[in-house]
Short mmCIF file of N, CA and C and ligand atoms in Angstrom, two decimals:
data_model
loop_
_atom_site.label_atom_id
_atom_site.label_comp_id
_atom_site.label_asym_id
_atom_site.label_seq_id
_atom_site.Cartn_x
_atom_site.Cartn_y
_atom_site.Cartn_z
N UNK A 48 118.97 14.20 9.43
CA UNK A 48 119.61 14.65 10.67
C UNK A 48 121.13 14.64 10.45
N UNK A 49 121.79 15.78 10.59
CA UNK A 49 123.23 15.82 10.35
C UNK A 49 124.00 15.00 11.38
N UNK A 50 125.06 14.40 10.93
CA UNK A 50 125.90 13.63 11.85
C UNK A 50 126.82 14.58 12.61
N UNK A 51 126.80 14.48 13.94
CA UNK A 51 127.63 15.36 14.76
C UNK A 51 128.60 14.57 15.64
N UNK A 52 128.57 13.25 15.55
CA UNK A 52 129.42 12.46 16.44
C UNK A 52 130.83 12.35 15.86
N UNK A 53 131.81 12.81 16.61
CA UNK A 53 133.21 12.75 16.16
C UNK A 53 133.79 11.37 16.42
N UNK A 54 133.57 10.85 17.61
CA UNK A 54 134.11 9.54 17.95
C UNK A 54 134.21 9.37 19.45
N UNK A 55 134.79 8.27 19.83
CA UNK A 55 134.88 7.89 21.24
C UNK A 55 136.07 8.56 21.92
N UNK A 56 135.86 9.02 23.15
CA UNK A 56 136.98 9.59 23.91
C UNK A 56 138.00 8.51 24.26
N UNK A 57 137.57 7.25 24.31
CA UNK A 57 138.49 6.14 24.64
C UNK A 57 139.65 6.05 23.66
N UNK A 58 139.40 6.46 22.43
CA UNK A 58 140.44 6.33 21.42
C UNK A 58 141.49 7.44 21.53
N UNK A 59 141.27 8.38 22.44
CA UNK A 59 142.20 9.51 22.57
C UNK A 59 142.95 9.46 23.89
N UNK A 60 144.26 9.18 23.80
CA UNK A 60 145.11 9.20 25.00
C UNK A 60 145.62 10.61 25.22
N UNK A 61 145.80 10.97 26.47
CA UNK A 61 146.39 12.26 26.84
C UNK A 61 147.74 12.45 26.11
N UNK A 62 147.84 13.48 25.28
CA UNK A 62 149.08 13.74 24.55
C UNK A 62 149.41 12.71 23.49
N UNK A 63 148.47 11.85 23.18
CA UNK A 63 148.72 10.78 22.21
C UNK A 63 148.20 11.12 20.82
N UNK A 64 148.02 10.09 20.05
CA UNK A 64 147.57 10.28 18.68
C UNK A 64 146.24 11.01 18.61
N UNK A 65 146.10 11.89 17.64
CA UNK A 65 144.85 12.59 17.44
C UNK A 65 143.87 11.75 16.64
N UNK A 66 142.61 12.15 16.72
CA UNK A 66 141.55 11.46 15.99
C UNK A 66 141.21 12.32 14.77
N UNK A 67 141.44 11.77 13.60
CA UNK A 67 141.18 12.52 12.37
C UNK A 67 139.74 12.31 11.91
N UNK A 68 139.13 13.37 11.43
CA UNK A 68 137.80 13.25 10.85
C UNK A 68 137.63 14.39 9.84
N UNK A 69 136.57 14.31 9.06
CA UNK A 69 136.30 15.36 8.08
C UNK A 69 135.00 16.07 8.42
N UNK A 70 134.98 17.38 8.21
CA UNK A 70 133.75 18.15 8.41
C UNK A 70 133.29 18.72 7.07
N UNK A 71 131.99 18.93 6.97
CA UNK A 71 131.42 19.51 5.76
C UNK A 71 130.71 20.79 6.13
N UNK A 72 131.02 21.87 5.42
CA UNK A 72 130.37 23.15 5.68
C UNK A 72 129.03 23.20 4.97
N UNK A 73 128.25 24.24 5.29
CA UNK A 73 126.91 24.38 4.70
C UNK A 73 126.98 24.48 3.18
N UNK A 74 128.08 24.98 2.64
CA UNK A 74 128.19 25.07 1.18
C UNK A 74 128.81 23.83 0.55
N UNK A 75 128.96 22.77 1.35
CA UNK A 75 129.40 21.49 0.81
C UNK A 75 130.90 21.27 0.81
N UNK A 76 131.66 22.27 1.30
CA UNK A 76 133.11 22.10 1.33
C UNK A 76 133.51 21.11 2.42
N UNK A 77 134.33 20.12 2.04
CA UNK A 77 134.80 19.12 3.00
C UNK A 77 136.21 19.50 3.45
N UNK A 78 136.41 19.51 4.79
CA UNK A 78 137.70 19.94 5.35
C UNK A 78 138.17 18.91 6.38
N UNK A 79 139.47 18.59 6.35
CA UNK A 79 139.99 17.67 7.36
C UNK A 79 140.09 18.36 8.72
N UNK A 80 139.89 17.57 9.76
CA UNK A 80 139.92 18.10 11.12
C UNK A 80 140.48 17.02 12.04
N UNK A 81 140.75 17.40 13.29
CA UNK A 81 141.23 16.40 14.23
C UNK A 81 140.88 16.82 15.65
N UNK A 82 140.82 15.81 16.51
CA UNK A 82 140.58 16.03 17.94
C UNK A 82 141.76 15.46 18.71
N UNK A 83 142.06 16.09 19.84
CA UNK A 83 143.16 15.64 20.70
C UNK A 83 142.73 15.65 22.16
N UNK A 84 143.51 14.97 22.96
CA UNK A 84 143.32 14.95 24.42
C UNK A 84 144.54 15.63 25.03
N UNK A 85 144.30 16.68 25.78
CA UNK A 85 145.42 17.43 26.36
C UNK A 85 144.97 18.05 27.67
N UNK A 86 145.79 17.89 28.69
CA UNK A 86 145.52 18.51 29.99
C UNK A 86 144.11 18.15 30.49
N UNK A 87 143.76 16.88 30.36
CA UNK A 87 142.48 16.33 30.85
C UNK A 87 141.25 16.89 30.13
N UNK A 88 141.49 17.51 28.98
CA UNK A 88 140.36 18.02 28.20
C UNK A 88 140.51 17.58 26.74
N UNK A 89 139.44 17.79 25.99
CA UNK A 89 139.46 17.46 24.56
C UNK A 89 139.34 18.75 23.76
N UNK A 90 140.08 18.78 22.66
CA UNK A 90 140.06 19.94 21.78
C UNK A 90 140.01 19.46 20.35
N UNK A 91 139.45 20.27 19.46
CA UNK A 91 139.41 19.89 18.04
C UNK A 91 139.69 21.13 17.19
N UNK A 92 140.35 20.89 16.07
CA UNK A 92 140.75 21.96 15.16
C UNK A 92 140.59 21.50 13.72
N UNK A 93 140.47 22.45 12.82
CA UNK A 93 140.65 22.10 11.42
C UNK A 93 142.10 21.70 11.23
N UNK A 94 142.32 20.69 10.40
CA UNK A 94 143.68 20.20 10.19
C UNK A 94 144.31 21.02 9.05
N UNK A 95 144.62 22.27 9.40
CA UNK A 95 145.12 23.20 8.38
C UNK A 95 146.14 24.13 9.02
N UNK A 96 147.36 24.05 8.56
CA UNK A 96 148.43 24.89 9.11
C UNK A 96 148.14 26.37 8.82
N UNK A 97 148.57 27.24 9.76
CA UNK A 97 148.41 28.68 9.57
C UNK A 97 149.41 29.26 8.58
N UNK A 98 150.41 28.50 8.24
CA UNK A 98 151.45 28.96 7.31
C UNK A 98 151.00 28.74 5.88
N UNK A 99 150.82 27.50 5.50
CA UNK A 99 150.30 27.12 4.19
C UNK A 99 149.18 26.12 4.48
N UNK A 100 148.15 26.14 3.69
CA UNK A 100 146.97 25.33 4.00
C UNK A 100 147.21 23.83 3.72
N UNK A 101 148.10 23.24 4.54
CA UNK A 101 148.32 21.80 4.45
C UNK A 101 147.98 21.18 5.80
N UNK A 102 147.80 19.86 5.79
CA UNK A 102 147.52 19.17 7.04
C UNK A 102 148.80 19.08 7.87
N UNK A 103 148.65 19.07 9.18
CA UNK A 103 149.80 19.15 10.07
C UNK A 103 150.55 17.83 10.23
N UNK A 104 149.81 16.73 10.32
CA UNK A 104 150.43 15.48 10.77
C UNK A 104 151.29 14.81 9.69
N UNK A 105 152.50 14.41 10.10
CA UNK A 105 153.42 13.73 9.18
C UNK A 105 153.05 12.28 9.00
N UNK A 106 152.48 11.71 10.04
CA UNK A 106 151.88 10.39 9.98
C UNK A 106 150.47 10.58 10.50
N UNK A 107 149.49 9.87 9.96
CA UNK A 107 148.12 10.12 10.39
C UNK A 107 147.95 10.11 11.91
N UNK A 108 147.49 11.22 12.44
CA UNK A 108 147.21 11.32 13.87
C UNK A 108 148.37 11.81 14.72
N UNK A 109 149.56 11.98 14.14
CA UNK A 109 150.72 12.43 14.92
C UNK A 109 150.80 13.96 14.90
N UNK A 110 150.31 14.57 15.95
CA UNK A 110 150.25 16.03 16.02
C UNK A 110 151.17 16.61 17.10
N UNK A 111 151.39 15.86 18.17
CA UNK A 111 152.11 16.42 19.31
C UNK A 111 153.62 16.45 19.11
N UNK A 112 154.24 17.47 19.72
CA UNK A 112 155.70 17.52 19.80
C UNK A 112 156.18 16.40 20.73
N UNK A 113 157.47 16.14 20.73
CA UNK A 113 158.01 15.08 21.58
C UNK A 113 157.70 15.30 23.06
N UNK A 114 157.71 16.57 23.49
CA UNK A 114 157.42 16.83 24.91
C UNK A 114 155.93 16.94 25.20
N UNK A 115 155.10 16.81 24.17
CA UNK A 115 153.65 16.81 24.36
C UNK A 115 153.07 18.17 24.68
N UNK A 116 153.85 19.24 24.53
CA UNK A 116 153.37 20.57 24.92
C UNK A 116 152.94 21.45 23.75
N UNK A 117 153.08 20.95 22.54
CA UNK A 117 152.58 21.72 21.41
C UNK A 117 152.17 20.77 20.28
N UNK A 118 151.41 21.34 19.36
CA UNK A 118 151.03 20.63 18.13
C UNK A 118 151.95 21.16 17.04
N UNK A 119 152.51 20.27 16.27
CA UNK A 119 153.55 20.66 15.33
C UNK A 119 153.13 20.35 13.90
N UNK A 120 153.39 21.31 13.03
CA UNK A 120 153.19 21.06 11.61
C UNK A 120 154.44 20.36 11.06
N UNK A 121 154.24 19.24 10.42
CA UNK A 121 155.38 18.44 9.94
C UNK A 121 156.10 19.11 8.78
N UNK A 122 155.45 20.03 8.08
CA UNK A 122 156.06 20.58 6.87
C UNK A 122 157.22 21.53 7.17
N UNK A 123 156.98 22.54 8.02
CA UNK A 123 158.07 23.47 8.35
C UNK A 123 158.20 23.70 9.85
N UNK A 124 157.49 22.96 10.64
CA UNK A 124 157.70 23.01 12.09
C UNK A 124 156.97 24.09 12.86
N UNK A 125 155.92 24.69 12.31
CA UNK A 125 155.13 25.64 13.09
C UNK A 125 154.56 24.93 14.32
N UNK A 126 154.50 25.66 15.44
CA UNK A 126 154.02 25.06 16.68
C UNK A 126 152.79 25.82 17.19
N UNK A 127 151.83 25.04 17.68
CA UNK A 127 150.56 25.60 18.15
C UNK A 127 150.25 25.12 19.56
N UNK A 128 149.61 25.97 20.32
CA UNK A 128 149.19 25.59 21.67
C UNK A 128 148.07 24.56 21.58
N UNK A 129 148.20 23.41 22.26
CA UNK A 129 147.17 22.37 22.14
C UNK A 129 145.80 22.80 22.67
N UNK A 130 145.77 23.75 23.62
CA UNK A 130 144.49 24.11 24.23
C UNK A 130 143.82 25.32 23.60
N UNK A 131 144.51 26.04 22.73
CA UNK A 131 143.86 27.19 22.07
C UNK A 131 144.08 27.19 20.55
N UNK A 132 145.10 26.49 20.09
CA UNK A 132 145.46 26.52 18.68
C UNK A 132 146.31 27.72 18.30
N UNK A 133 146.67 28.56 19.29
CA UNK A 133 147.44 29.77 19.00
C UNK A 133 148.84 29.40 18.48
N UNK A 134 149.33 30.20 17.57
CA UNK A 134 150.69 30.03 17.04
C UNK A 134 151.69 30.30 18.16
N UNK A 135 152.58 29.33 18.39
CA UNK A 135 153.57 29.48 19.47
C UNK A 135 154.98 29.70 18.95
N UNK A 136 155.18 29.41 17.68
CA UNK A 136 156.52 29.53 17.14
C UNK A 136 156.59 28.94 15.76
N UNK A 137 157.71 29.21 15.08
CA UNK A 137 157.85 28.70 13.73
C UNK A 137 157.11 29.60 12.75
N UNK A 138 156.98 29.15 11.51
CA UNK A 138 156.47 30.04 10.45
C UNK A 138 154.96 30.21 10.39
N UNK A 139 154.24 30.08 11.51
CA UNK A 139 152.79 30.38 11.45
C UNK A 139 152.56 31.88 11.62
N UNK A 140 153.59 32.63 12.08
CA UNK A 140 153.54 34.10 12.12
C UNK A 140 152.24 34.64 12.72
N UNK A 141 151.88 34.09 13.85
CA UNK A 141 150.72 34.60 14.57
C UNK A 141 149.39 34.06 14.11
N UNK A 142 149.38 33.24 13.06
CA UNK A 142 148.12 32.67 12.58
C UNK A 142 147.92 31.31 13.24
N UNK A 143 146.89 31.19 14.05
CA UNK A 143 146.66 29.95 14.78
C UNK A 143 145.82 28.96 14.01
N UNK A 144 145.60 27.82 14.66
CA UNK A 144 144.67 26.83 14.10
C UNK A 144 143.25 27.30 14.33
N UNK A 145 142.34 26.83 13.48
CA UNK A 145 140.94 27.20 13.65
C UNK A 145 140.26 26.19 14.57
N UNK A 146 139.85 26.63 15.78
CA UNK A 146 139.23 25.69 16.70
C UNK A 146 137.82 25.32 16.30
N UNK A 147 137.42 24.10 16.64
CA UNK A 147 136.05 23.66 16.47
C UNK A 147 135.41 23.57 17.84
N UNK A 148 134.10 23.77 17.89
CA UNK A 148 133.39 23.65 19.16
C UNK A 148 132.97 22.20 19.33
N UNK A 149 133.33 21.64 20.48
CA UNK A 149 132.95 20.25 20.71
C UNK A 149 132.36 20.10 22.10
N UNK A 150 131.65 19.00 22.29
CA UNK A 150 131.14 18.66 23.62
C UNK A 150 131.38 17.18 23.84
N UNK A 151 131.24 16.77 25.09
CA UNK A 151 131.51 15.40 25.47
C UNK A 151 130.29 14.86 26.20
N UNK A 152 129.86 13.67 25.83
CA UNK A 152 128.71 13.07 26.49
C UNK A 152 128.79 11.56 26.35
N UNK A 153 128.62 10.85 27.45
CA UNK A 153 128.64 9.37 27.43
C UNK A 153 129.84 8.81 26.69
N UNK A 154 130.99 9.38 26.94
CA UNK A 154 132.21 8.84 26.33
C UNK A 154 132.35 9.13 24.85
N UNK A 155 131.55 10.06 24.34
CA UNK A 155 131.63 10.42 22.93
C UNK A 155 131.87 11.92 22.79
N UNK A 156 132.56 12.27 21.71
CA UNK A 156 132.76 13.69 21.40
C UNK A 156 131.81 14.08 20.27
N UNK A 157 131.25 15.26 20.41
CA UNK A 157 130.30 15.76 19.42
C UNK A 157 130.72 17.15 18.93
N UNK A 158 130.48 17.38 17.66
CA UNK A 158 130.75 18.67 17.06
C UNK A 158 129.58 19.60 17.36
N UNK A 159 129.88 20.81 17.83
CA UNK A 159 128.81 21.75 18.19
C UNK A 159 128.67 22.91 17.20
N UNK A 160 129.58 23.05 16.26
CA UNK A 160 129.44 24.12 15.26
C UNK A 160 128.17 23.88 14.44
N UNK A 161 127.27 24.83 14.46
CA UNK A 161 125.98 24.63 13.78
C UNK A 161 126.13 24.53 12.27
N UNK A 162 127.14 25.21 11.72
CA UNK A 162 127.29 25.26 10.26
C UNK A 162 128.16 24.12 9.70
N UNK A 163 128.53 23.17 10.55
CA UNK A 163 129.35 22.06 10.10
C UNK A 163 128.74 20.75 10.52
N UNK A 164 128.94 19.71 9.71
CA UNK A 164 128.63 18.36 10.19
C UNK A 164 129.77 17.42 9.82
N UNK A 165 129.68 16.22 10.36
CA UNK A 165 130.75 15.23 10.18
C UNK A 165 130.49 14.44 8.91
N UNK A 166 131.52 14.26 8.12
CA UNK A 166 131.40 13.42 6.93
C UNK A 166 131.57 11.97 7.36
N UNK A 167 130.60 11.14 7.00
CA UNK A 167 130.64 9.72 7.39
C UNK A 167 131.85 9.08 6.74
N UNK A 168 132.53 8.23 7.53
CA UNK A 168 133.63 7.46 6.95
C UNK A 168 133.06 6.35 6.07
N UNK A 169 133.71 6.14 4.93
CA UNK A 169 133.22 5.08 4.03
C UNK A 169 133.86 3.76 4.43
S1 FES B 286 153.07 24.51 6.09
FE1 FES B 286 152.98 24.23 8.23
S2 FES B 286 154.77 25.23 8.92
FE2 FES B 286 154.82 25.57 6.79
#
């Protein structure tokens, strides 16, 4: 049975640190991802900048801008909308983050993408 549980919603504060996790595709590729709490909802994306394929956070889990209104890539400052992943500015040049489908149940977040599962933390 594939693991689909991302983690507890309790660990995610509105506009606060993101929850990092890894997903595995059907062909075995492991990709970093993260979940955030924004505007009373939860969102998750692959942790991959639209500019160059690097992870966004400069410190683990630090994704939000100072004003909490965008997700920022630490490398060159590309900005993304927290609720859609769309490129809002900087060198992402219209390439947004790749959203993941998630659901919430009993205080837990679950991955809904059928072709992905969660890599267990060691
Ligand atoms: S790698 Fe993210 S803005 Fe350049």
